Coordinates of C-alpha atoms in Angstrom, one line a residue:
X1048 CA -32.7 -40.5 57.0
X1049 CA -30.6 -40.9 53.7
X1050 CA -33.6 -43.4 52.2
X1051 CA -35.9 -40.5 53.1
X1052 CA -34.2 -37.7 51.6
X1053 CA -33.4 -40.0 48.2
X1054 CA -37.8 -40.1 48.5
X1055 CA -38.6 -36.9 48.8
X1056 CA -36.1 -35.3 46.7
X1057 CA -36.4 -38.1 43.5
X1058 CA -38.5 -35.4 41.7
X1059 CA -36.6 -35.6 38.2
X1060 CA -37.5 -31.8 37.5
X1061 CA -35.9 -31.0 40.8
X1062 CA -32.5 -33.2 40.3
X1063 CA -32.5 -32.0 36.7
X1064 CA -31.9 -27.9 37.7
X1065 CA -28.9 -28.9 40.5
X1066 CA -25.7 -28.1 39.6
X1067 CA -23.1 -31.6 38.1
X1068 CA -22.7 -33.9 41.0
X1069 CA -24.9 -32.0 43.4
X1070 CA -26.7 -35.5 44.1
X1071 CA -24.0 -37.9 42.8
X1072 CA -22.9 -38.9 46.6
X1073 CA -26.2 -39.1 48.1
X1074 CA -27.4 -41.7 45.8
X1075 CA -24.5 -44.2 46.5
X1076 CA -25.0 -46.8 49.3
X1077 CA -24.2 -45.9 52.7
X1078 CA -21.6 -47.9 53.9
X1079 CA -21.5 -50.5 56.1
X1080 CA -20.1 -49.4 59.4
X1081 CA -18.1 -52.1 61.7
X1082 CA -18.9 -53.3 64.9
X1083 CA -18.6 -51.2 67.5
X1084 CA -15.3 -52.7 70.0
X1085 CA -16.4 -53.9 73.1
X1086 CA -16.4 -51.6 76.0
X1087 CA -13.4 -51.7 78.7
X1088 CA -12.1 -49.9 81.7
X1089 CA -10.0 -48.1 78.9
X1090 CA -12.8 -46.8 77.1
X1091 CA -15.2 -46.1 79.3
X1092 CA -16.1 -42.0 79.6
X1093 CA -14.2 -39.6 81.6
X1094 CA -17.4 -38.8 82.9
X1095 CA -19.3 -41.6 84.0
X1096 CA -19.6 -41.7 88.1
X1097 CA -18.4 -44.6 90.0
X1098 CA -21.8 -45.0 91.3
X1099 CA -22.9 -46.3 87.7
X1100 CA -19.4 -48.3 87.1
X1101 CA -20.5 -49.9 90.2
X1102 CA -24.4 -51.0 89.0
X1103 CA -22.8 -52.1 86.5
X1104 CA -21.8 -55.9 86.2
X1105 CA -18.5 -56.6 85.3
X1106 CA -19.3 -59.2 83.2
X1107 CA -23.0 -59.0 82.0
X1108 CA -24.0 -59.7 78.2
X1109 CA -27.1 -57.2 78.1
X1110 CA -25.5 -54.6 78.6
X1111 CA -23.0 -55.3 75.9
X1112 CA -26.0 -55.5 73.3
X1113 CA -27.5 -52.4 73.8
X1114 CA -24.2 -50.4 73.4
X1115 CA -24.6 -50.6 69.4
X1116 CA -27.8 -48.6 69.0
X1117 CA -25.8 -45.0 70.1
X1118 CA -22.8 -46.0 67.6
X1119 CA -25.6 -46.2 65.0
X1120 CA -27.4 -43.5 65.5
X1121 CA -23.9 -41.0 65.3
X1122 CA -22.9 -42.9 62.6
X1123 CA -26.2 -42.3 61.0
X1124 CA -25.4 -38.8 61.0
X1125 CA -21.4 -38.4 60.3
X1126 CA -23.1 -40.5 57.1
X1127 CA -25.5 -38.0 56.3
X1128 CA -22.8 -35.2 56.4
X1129 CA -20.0 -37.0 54.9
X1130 CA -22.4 -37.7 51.8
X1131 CA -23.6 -33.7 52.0
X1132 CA -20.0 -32.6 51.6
X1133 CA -19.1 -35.1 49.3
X1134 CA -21.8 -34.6 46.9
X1135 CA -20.8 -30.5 46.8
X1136 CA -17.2 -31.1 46.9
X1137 CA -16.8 -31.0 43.0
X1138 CA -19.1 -27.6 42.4
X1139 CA -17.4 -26.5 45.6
X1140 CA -13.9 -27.0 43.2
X1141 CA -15.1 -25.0 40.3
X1142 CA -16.3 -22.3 42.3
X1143 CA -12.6 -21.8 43.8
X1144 CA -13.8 -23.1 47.2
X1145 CA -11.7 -25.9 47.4
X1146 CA -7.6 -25.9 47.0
X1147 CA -7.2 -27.4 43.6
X1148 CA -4.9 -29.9 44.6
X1149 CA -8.0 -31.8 45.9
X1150 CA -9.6 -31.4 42.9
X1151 CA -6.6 -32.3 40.4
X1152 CA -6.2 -35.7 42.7
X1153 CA -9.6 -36.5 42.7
X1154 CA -9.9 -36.4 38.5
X1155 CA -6.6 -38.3 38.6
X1156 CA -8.5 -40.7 40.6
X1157 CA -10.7 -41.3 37.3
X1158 CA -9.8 -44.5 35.5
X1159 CA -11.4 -43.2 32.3
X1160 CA -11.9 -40.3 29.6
X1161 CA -15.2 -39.0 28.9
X1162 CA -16.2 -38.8 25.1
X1163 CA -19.1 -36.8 23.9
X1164 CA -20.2 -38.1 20.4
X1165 CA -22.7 -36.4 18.6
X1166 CA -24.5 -38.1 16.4
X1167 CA -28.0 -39.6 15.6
X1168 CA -28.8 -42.8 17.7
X1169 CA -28.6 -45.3 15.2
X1170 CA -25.3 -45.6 15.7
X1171 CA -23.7 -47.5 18.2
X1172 CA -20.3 -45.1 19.0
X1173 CA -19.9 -47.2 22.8
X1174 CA -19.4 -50.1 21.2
X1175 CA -17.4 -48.9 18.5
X1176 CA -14.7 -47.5 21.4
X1177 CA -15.2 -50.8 23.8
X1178 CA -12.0 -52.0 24.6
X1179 CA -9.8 -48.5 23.5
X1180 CA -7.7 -47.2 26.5
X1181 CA -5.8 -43.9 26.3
X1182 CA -2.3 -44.0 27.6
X1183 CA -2.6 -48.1 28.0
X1184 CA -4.5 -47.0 31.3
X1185 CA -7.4 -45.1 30.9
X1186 CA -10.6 -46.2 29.5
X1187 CA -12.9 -44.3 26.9
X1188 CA -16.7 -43.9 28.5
X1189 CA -18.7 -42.9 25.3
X1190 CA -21.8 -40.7 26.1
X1191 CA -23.7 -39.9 22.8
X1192 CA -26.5 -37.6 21.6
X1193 CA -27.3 -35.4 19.3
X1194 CA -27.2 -31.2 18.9
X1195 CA -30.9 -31.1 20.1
X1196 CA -30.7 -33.1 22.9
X1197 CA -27.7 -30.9 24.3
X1198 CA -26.8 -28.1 26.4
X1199 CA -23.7 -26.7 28.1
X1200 CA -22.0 -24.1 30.5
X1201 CA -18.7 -22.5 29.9
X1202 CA -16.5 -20.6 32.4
X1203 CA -13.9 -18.2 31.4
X1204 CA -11.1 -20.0 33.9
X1205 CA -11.9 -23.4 32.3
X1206 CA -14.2 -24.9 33.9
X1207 CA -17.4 -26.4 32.1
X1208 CA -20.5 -29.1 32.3
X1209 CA -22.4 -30.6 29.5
X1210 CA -26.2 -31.1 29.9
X1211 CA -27.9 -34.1 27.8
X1212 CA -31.4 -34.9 27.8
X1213 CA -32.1 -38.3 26.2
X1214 CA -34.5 -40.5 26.0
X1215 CA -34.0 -44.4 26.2
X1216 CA -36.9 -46.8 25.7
X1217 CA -39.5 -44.4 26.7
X1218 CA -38.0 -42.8 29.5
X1219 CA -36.1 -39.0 30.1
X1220 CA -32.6 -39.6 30.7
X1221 CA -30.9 -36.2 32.0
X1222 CA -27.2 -36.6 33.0
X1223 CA -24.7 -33.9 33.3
X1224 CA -21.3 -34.7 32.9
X1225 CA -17.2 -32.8 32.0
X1226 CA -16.2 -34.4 28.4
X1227 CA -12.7 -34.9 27.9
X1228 CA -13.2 -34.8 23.7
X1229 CA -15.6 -34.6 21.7
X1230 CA -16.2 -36.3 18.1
X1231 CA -18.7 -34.4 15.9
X1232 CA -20.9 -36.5 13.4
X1233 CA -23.5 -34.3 13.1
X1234 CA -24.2 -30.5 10.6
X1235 CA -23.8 -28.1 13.4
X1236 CA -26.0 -25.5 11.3
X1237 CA -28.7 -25.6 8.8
X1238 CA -31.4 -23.2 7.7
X1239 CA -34.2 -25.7 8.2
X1240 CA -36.3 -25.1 11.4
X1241 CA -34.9 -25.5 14.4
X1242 CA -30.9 -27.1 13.4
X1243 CA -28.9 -24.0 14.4
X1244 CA -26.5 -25.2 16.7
X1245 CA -23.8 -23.1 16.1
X1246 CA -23.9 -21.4 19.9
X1247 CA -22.9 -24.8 21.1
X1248 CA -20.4 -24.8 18.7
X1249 CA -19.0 -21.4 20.2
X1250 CA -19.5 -22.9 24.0
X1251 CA -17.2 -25.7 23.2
X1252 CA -14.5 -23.2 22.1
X1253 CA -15.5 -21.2 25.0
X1254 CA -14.7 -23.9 27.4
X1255 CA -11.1 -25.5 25.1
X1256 CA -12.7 -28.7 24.1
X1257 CA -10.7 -30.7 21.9
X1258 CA -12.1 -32.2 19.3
X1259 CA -12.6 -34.1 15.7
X1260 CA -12.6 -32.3 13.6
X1261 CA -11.5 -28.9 15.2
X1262 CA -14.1 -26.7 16.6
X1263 CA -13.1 -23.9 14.4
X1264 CA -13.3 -26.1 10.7
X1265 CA -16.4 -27.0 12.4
X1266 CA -17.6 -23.6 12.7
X1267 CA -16.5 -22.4 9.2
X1268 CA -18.3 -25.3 7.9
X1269 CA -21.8 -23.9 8.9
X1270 CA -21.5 -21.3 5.5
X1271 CA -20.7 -23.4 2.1
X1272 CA -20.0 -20.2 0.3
X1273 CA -17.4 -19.4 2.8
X1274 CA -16.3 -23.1 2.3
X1275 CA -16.2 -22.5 -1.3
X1276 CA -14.2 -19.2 -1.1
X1277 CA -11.4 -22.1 0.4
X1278 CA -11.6 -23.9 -2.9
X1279 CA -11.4 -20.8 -4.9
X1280 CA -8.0 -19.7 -3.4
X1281 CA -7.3 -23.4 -4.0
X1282 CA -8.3 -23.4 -8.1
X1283 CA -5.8 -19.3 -8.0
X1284 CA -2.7 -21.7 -6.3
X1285 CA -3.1 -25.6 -8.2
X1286 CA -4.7 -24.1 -11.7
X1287 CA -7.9 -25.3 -13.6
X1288 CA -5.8 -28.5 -14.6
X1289 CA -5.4 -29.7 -11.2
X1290 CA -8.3 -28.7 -9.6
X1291 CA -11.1 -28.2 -12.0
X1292 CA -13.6 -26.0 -9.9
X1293 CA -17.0 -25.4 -11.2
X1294 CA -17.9 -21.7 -11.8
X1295 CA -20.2 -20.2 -9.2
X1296 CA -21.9 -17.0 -8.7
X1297 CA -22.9 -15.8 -4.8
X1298 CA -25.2 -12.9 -4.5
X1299 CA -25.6 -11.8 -1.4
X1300 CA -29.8 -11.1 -1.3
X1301 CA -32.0 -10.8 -3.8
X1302 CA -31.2 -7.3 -4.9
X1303 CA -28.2 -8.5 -7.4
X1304 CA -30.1 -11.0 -8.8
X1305 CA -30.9 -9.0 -11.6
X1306 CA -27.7 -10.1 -14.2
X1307 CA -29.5 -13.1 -16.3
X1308 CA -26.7 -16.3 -16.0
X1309 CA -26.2 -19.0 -18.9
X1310 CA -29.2 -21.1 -18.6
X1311 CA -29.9 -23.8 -17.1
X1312 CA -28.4 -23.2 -14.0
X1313 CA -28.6 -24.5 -10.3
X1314 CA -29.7 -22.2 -7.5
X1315 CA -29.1 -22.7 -4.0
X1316 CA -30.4 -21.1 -1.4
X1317 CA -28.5 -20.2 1.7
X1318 CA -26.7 -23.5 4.0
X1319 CA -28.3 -26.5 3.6
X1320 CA -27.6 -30.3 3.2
X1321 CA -29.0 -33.8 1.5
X1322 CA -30.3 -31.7 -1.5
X1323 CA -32.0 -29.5 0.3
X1324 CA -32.2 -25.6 -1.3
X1325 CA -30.9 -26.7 -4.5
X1326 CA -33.4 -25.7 -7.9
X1327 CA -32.6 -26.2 -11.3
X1328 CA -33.9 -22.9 -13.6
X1329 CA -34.6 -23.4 -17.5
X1330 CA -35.0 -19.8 -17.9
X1331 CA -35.1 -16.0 -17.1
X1332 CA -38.7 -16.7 -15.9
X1333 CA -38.2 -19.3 -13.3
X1334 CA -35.2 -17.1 -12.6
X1335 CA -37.0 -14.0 -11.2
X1336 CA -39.3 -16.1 -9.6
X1337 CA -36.1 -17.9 -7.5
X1338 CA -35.3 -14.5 -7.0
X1339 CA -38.7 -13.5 -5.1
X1340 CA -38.0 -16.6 -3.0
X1341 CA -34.8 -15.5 -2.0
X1342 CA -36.2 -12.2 -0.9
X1343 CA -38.4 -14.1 2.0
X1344 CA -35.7 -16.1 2.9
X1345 CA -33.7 -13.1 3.9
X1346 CA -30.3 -14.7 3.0
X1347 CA -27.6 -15.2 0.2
X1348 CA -27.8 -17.6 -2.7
X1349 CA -25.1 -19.4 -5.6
X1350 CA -25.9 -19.9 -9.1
X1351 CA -24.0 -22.8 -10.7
X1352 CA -23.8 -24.0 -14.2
X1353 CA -25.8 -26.8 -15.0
X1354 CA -23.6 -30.1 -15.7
X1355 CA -25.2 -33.0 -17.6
X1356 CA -23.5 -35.8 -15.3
X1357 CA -22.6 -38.5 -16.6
X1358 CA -22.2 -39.7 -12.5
X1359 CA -20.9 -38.2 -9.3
X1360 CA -17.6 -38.8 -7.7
X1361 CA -17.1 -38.5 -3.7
X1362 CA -13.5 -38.5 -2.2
X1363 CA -13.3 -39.5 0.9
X1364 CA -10.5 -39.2 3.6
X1365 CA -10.3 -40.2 7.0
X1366 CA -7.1 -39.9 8.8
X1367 CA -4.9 -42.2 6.3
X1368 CA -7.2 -43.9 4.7
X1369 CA -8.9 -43.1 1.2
X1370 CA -11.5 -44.6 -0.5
X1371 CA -13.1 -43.2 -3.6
X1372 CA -16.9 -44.2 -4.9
X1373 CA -18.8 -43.2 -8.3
X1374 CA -22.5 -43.0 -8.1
X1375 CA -24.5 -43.6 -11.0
X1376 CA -28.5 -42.3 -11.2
X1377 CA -30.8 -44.3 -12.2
X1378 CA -34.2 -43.1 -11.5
X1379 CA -32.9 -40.2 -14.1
X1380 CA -32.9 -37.7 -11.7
X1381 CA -30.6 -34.7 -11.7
X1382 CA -30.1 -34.8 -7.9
X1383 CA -27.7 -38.4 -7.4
X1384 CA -28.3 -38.1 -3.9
X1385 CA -32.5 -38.3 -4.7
X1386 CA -34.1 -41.7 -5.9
X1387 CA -32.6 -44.1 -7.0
X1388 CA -28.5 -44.8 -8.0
X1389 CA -25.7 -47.3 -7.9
X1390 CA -22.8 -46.6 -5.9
X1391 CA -19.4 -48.8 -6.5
X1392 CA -16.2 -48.3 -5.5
X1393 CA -13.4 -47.1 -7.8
X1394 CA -9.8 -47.1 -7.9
X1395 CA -7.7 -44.1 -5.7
X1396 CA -6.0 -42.0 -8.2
X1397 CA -3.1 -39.6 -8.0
X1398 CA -5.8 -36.9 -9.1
X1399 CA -8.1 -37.9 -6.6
X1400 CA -5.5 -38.3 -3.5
X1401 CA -4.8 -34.8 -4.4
X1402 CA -8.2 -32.8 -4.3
X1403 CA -8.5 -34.6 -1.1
X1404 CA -5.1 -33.8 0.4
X1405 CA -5.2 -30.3 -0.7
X1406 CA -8.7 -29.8 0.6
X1407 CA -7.6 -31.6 4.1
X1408 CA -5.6 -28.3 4.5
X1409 CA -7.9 -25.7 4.8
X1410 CA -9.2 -24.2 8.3
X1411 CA -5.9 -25.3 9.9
X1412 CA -6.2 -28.9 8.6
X1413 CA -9.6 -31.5 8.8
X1414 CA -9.3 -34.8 9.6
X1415 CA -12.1 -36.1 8.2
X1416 CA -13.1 -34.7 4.9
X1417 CA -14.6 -35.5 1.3
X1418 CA -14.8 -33.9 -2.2
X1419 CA -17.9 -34.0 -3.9
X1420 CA -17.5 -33.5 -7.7
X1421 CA -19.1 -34.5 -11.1
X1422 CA -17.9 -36.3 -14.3
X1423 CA -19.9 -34.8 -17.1
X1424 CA -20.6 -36.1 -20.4
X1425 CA -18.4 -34.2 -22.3
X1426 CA -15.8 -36.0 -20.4
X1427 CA -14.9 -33.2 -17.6
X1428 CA -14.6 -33.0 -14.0
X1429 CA -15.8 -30.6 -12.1
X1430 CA -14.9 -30.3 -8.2
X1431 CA -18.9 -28.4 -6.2
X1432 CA -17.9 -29.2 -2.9
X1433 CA -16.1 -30.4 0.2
X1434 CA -17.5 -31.8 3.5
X1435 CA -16.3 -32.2 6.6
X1436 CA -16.5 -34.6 9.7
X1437 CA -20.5 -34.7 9.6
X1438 CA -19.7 -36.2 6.4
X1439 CA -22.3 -39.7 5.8
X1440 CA -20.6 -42.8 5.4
X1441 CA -21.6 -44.8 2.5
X1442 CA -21.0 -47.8 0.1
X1443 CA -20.5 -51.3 1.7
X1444 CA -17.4 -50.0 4.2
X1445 CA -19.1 -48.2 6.7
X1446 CA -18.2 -50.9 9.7
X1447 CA -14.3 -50.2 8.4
X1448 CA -15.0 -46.5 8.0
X1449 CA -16.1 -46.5 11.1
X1450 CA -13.6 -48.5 12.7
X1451 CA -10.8 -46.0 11.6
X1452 CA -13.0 -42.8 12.6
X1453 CA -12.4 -44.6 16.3
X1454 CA -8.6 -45.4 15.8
X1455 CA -8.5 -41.5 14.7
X1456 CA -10.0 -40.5 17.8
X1457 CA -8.5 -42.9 20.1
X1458 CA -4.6 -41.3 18.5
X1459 CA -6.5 -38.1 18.8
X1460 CA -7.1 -38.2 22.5
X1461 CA -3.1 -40.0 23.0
X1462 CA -2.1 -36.7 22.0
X1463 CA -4.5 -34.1 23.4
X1464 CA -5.1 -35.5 26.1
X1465 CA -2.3 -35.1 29.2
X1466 CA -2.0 -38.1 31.6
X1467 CA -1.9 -35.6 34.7
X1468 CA -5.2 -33.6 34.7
X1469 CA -4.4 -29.9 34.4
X1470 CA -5.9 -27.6 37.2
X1471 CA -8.3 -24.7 35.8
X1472 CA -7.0 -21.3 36.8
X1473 CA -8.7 -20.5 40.4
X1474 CA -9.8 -17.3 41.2
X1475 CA -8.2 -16.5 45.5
X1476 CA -10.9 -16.6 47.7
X1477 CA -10.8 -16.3 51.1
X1478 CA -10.5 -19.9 51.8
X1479 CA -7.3 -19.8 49.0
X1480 CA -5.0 -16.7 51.2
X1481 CA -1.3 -18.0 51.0
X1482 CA 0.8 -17.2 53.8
X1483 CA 3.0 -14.3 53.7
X1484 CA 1.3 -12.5 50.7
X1485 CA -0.5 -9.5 53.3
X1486 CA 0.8 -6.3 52.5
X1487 CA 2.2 -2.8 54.5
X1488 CA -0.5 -0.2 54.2
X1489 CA 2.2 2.3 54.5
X1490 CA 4.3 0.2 51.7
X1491 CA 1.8 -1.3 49.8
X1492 CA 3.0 -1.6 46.0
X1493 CA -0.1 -3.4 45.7
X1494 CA 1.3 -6.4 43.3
X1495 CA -0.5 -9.0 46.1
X1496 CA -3.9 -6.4 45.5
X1497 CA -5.7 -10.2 45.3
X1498 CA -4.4 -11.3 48.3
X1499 CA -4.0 -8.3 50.4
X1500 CA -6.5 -7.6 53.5
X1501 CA -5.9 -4.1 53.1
X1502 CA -8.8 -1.6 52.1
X1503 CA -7.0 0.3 49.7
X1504 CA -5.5 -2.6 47.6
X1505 CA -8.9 -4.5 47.7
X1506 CA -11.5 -3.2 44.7
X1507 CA -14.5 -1.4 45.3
X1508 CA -17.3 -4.2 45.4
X1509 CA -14.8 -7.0 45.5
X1510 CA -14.0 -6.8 49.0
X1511 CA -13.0 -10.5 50.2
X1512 CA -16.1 -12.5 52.3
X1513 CA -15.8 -12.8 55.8
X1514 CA -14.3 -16.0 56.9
X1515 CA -15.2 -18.3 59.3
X1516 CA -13.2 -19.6 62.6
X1517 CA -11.0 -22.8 61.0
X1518 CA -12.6 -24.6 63.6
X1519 CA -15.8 -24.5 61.9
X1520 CA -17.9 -26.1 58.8
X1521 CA -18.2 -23.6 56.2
X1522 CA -21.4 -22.8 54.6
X1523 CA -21.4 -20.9 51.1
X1524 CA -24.6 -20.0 49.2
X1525 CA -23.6 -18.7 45.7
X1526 CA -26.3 -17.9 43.6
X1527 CA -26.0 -19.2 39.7
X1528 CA -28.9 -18.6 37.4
X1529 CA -30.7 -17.2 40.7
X1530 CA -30.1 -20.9 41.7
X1531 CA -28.1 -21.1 45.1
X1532 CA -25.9 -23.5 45.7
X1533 CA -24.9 -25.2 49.1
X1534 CA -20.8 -25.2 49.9
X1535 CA -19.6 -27.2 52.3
X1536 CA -16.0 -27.2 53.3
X1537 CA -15.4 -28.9 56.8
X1538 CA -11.9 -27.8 58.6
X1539 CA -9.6 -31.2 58.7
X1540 CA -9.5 -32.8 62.1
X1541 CA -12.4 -30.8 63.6
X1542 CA -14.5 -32.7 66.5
X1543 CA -17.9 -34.0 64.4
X1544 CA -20.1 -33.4 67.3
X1545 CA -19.3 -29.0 67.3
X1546 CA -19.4 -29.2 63.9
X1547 CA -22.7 -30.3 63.3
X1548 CA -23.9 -28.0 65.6
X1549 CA -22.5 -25.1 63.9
X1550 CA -23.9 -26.2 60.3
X1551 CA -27.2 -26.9 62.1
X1552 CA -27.5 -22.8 63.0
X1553 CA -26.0 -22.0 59.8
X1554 CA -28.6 -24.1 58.1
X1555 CA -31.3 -22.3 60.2
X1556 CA -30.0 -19.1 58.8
X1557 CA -29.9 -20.3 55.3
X1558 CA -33.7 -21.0 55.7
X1559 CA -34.5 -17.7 56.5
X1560 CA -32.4 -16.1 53.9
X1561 CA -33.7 -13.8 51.5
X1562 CA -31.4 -14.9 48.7
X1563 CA -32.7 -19.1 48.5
X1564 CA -35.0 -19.2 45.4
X1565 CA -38.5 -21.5 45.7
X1566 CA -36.7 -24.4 44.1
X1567 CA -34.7 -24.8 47.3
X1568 CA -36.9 -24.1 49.9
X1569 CA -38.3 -27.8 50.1
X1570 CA -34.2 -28.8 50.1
X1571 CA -33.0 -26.8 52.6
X1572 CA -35.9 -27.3 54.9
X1573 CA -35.4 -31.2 54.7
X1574 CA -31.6 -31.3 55.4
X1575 CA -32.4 -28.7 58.8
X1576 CA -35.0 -31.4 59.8
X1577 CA -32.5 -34.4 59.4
X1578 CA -29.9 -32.5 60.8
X1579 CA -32.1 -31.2 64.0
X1580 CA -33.0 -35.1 64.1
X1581 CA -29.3 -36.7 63.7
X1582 CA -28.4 -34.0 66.6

């Protein structure tokens, strides 16, 4: 029956809109069940006559080998529903269902931390963590992807699921998993088609993700004018002599772009990366015309002075470690980052080590940064801008950069993470009513109003479900996204045989109920045929 229902319900649309672990059970191997004990005077049923104890030989093989088909067949079925209410027990936990001490054991009982990386495939992050355990006991599973290729769900008491859809080697890959950290290596936001990511930005928040670098730097990156207004109130508290920061005009749309500039200058339009908005004007000409593009673009733009570079500087820091380059063009270009250009490490000077320590500091502190600036050739520098943990690793260190990007996660994780999982706030259902906490209608001061049974302290359109007798299995159909989902929570120490009986009516009902979407119907009518058969 369990071969069966993995066949019929392998559709990869199908498992892709259950909820996180709705199928994780059902896929495992059933286990193998022992050998049935040989059947004695002891053992034998209250109820068989002594007629048939007497037909029967005392000592007949035959007999003894056709005792192990009934064994099989209920074991058959206690599999089939010891796999169903295994394979709901976790959303059964986030929806309250479930005392959370089962859930808080049953993530203690993972050996391992979930990383989310995000980042563009061509680097191998799972290797880059093999061998890194958190706490000297847990292990670091890596799951990587990119922005586009992921989706999440946020609850307000904690709980939360992260969605990927890859694909590896030609084939859809959808998983759904509960990321422990997260390491971002990719813009969260540009204004190029289709790379505005900044909602899963906010649904990380949403759901207390920690992270590298923090989700809120992260999210006040996606603006580099509001980056810039950082430096500014950096250049008011260092001075020009310690933080030379170029001069730079924002206008907020087109309308102010009416007061000419010193020409040339550089114009960028709105958030963008890897030269991409950037236009160097010669005159008041080329000027308006900028101007009439920044109308249709509907957003704000910065004018910059043009520097004749002599070559570019880049600053990096990541956690401790420093490393400063100088970038030389050589095509001619005024863009470094276009064509061609010779990059070579340089020395880490006081000067530098301070842009980049003093940058580190804003948003509440990044740790992973750079400073972009520009050695003119009148012998200046001039600090344009800072990046954050998306930042590209270059020059002929990027294994080593790479390597202590890991170590900064892995101390990262030492610290965030607790070695006992803490339980999400749960909501008191009616599975969930302590003892003792009913109230006095007469005295009612209604301080236990979510755990009272009384009319008056319970709120209009909140009243509690009805429960079921504790003798029975318990059914719940919650509808998310107009997607119902099955809870089962079997009473401890209740007889199998009753109990099945009572989920098979209940799954009769659930057949005919109005709230089960189309997506289901082919589900639930399965598990009522398996269970009418196991019965």
């Amino acid at each position: 029956m369990m071969n069966f229902l993995r066949r019929r319900l392998s559709d990869s649309s199908f498992i892709a809109n259950l909820p996180n672990g709705y199928m994780t059970d059902l896929q495992r191997p059933e286990p193998q069940q022992p050998p049935p004990p040989p059947p004695s005077a002891s053992s034998a049923p209250a109820s068989a006559s002594p007629a048939a104890e007497r037909r029967q030989p005392p000592q007949s093989a035959p007999p003894q080998q056709q005792q192990p088909p009934p064994p099989q067949q209920q074991s058959t079925g206690s599999s089939f529903f010891s796999s169903l209410s295994n394979a709901v027990k976790q959303t059964a936990a986030s929806a309250g269902l479930v005392d959370a001490s089962s859930a808080v054991s049953s993530a203690a009982g993972r050996k391992f931390k979930l990383l989310l990386v995000i980042d563009e495939p061509h680097t191998d992050w799972a290797k880059a963590f093999r061998g890194k355990k958190i706490h000297g006991e847990y292990d670091i599973k890596v799951e990587q992807a990119e922005f586009s290729e992921i989706n999440l769900i946020a609850h307000a008491d904690g709980n939360y699921a992260v969605d990927i859809q890859v694909f590896r080697n030609g084939t859809k890959v959808v998983r759904s998993f509960r990321p422990d950290f997260v390491l971002v290596r990719q813009h969260s936001f540009s204004m190029a088609e289709n790379e505005d990511f900044r909602n899963l930005i906010i649904g990380m928040q949403y759901a207390g993700i920690p992270s590298v670098n923090s989700l809120e730097s992260i999210y006040n990156f996606c603006d580099k004018p509001w980056v810039f207004a950082q430096l500014v109130s950096v250049y008011k508290t260092l001075g020009p002599e310690k933080f030379p920061l170029i001069e730079q005009t924002f206008y907020p749309n087109h309308k102010e772009m009416l007061t000419m500039p010193t020409f040339p200058v550089v114009v960028k339009i709105g958030h963008a990366h890897s030269g991409m908005g950037k236009i160097k004007v010669d005159n008041h000409y080329d000027f308006q015309d900028i101007a009439s593009v920044v109308a249709l673009t509907q957003t704000y733009a910065t004018t910059e002075p043009f520097i004749d570079s002599k070559y570019d500087i880049r600053i990096q820091k990541i956690g401790s470690n420093y490393k400063a380059y100088m970038r030389t063009s050589i095509s001619g270009n005024w863009k470094t980052n276009t064509g061609s250009a010779m990059l070579e490490q340089i020395a880490m000077s006081d000067k530098y080590k301070l842009w980049v320590d003093t940058c580190s500091e804003i948003f509440g502190g990044l740790d992973i940064c750079a400073v972009k600036a520009v050695h003119g050739k009148d012998g200046k520098d001039y600090i344009f801008e800072v990046m954050d943990c998306a930042m590209p690793l270059i020059g002929e260190h990027q294994t080593e950069d790479r390597q202590h990007i890991t170590d900064l996660v892995v101390s990262k994780m030492n610290q965030m993470l607790s070695k006992t999982p803490i339980p999400s706030p749960q909501r008191p259902t009616a599975t969930q009513q302590p003892q003792g906490a009913q109230c006095n209608p007469k005295e009612c001061n209604h301080k236990a109003r979510s755990h009272c049974s009384h009319s008056a302290c319970t709120p209009l359109g909140r009243q509690q479900s009805p429960r079921l007798p504790s003798h029975s299995v318990h059914l719940h159909l919650q509808l998310s996204n107009r997607v119902p989902r099955l809870k089962v929570l079997p009473a401890p120490g209740y007889q199998r045989k009753q109990s099945r009986s009572r989920s098979h009516s209940l799954l009769h009902s659930l057949l005919h109920s109005p709230l089960r979407s189309p997506l289901h119907n082919r589900s639930l009518s399965l598990i009522h045929n398996l269970t009418s058969r196991s019965l």
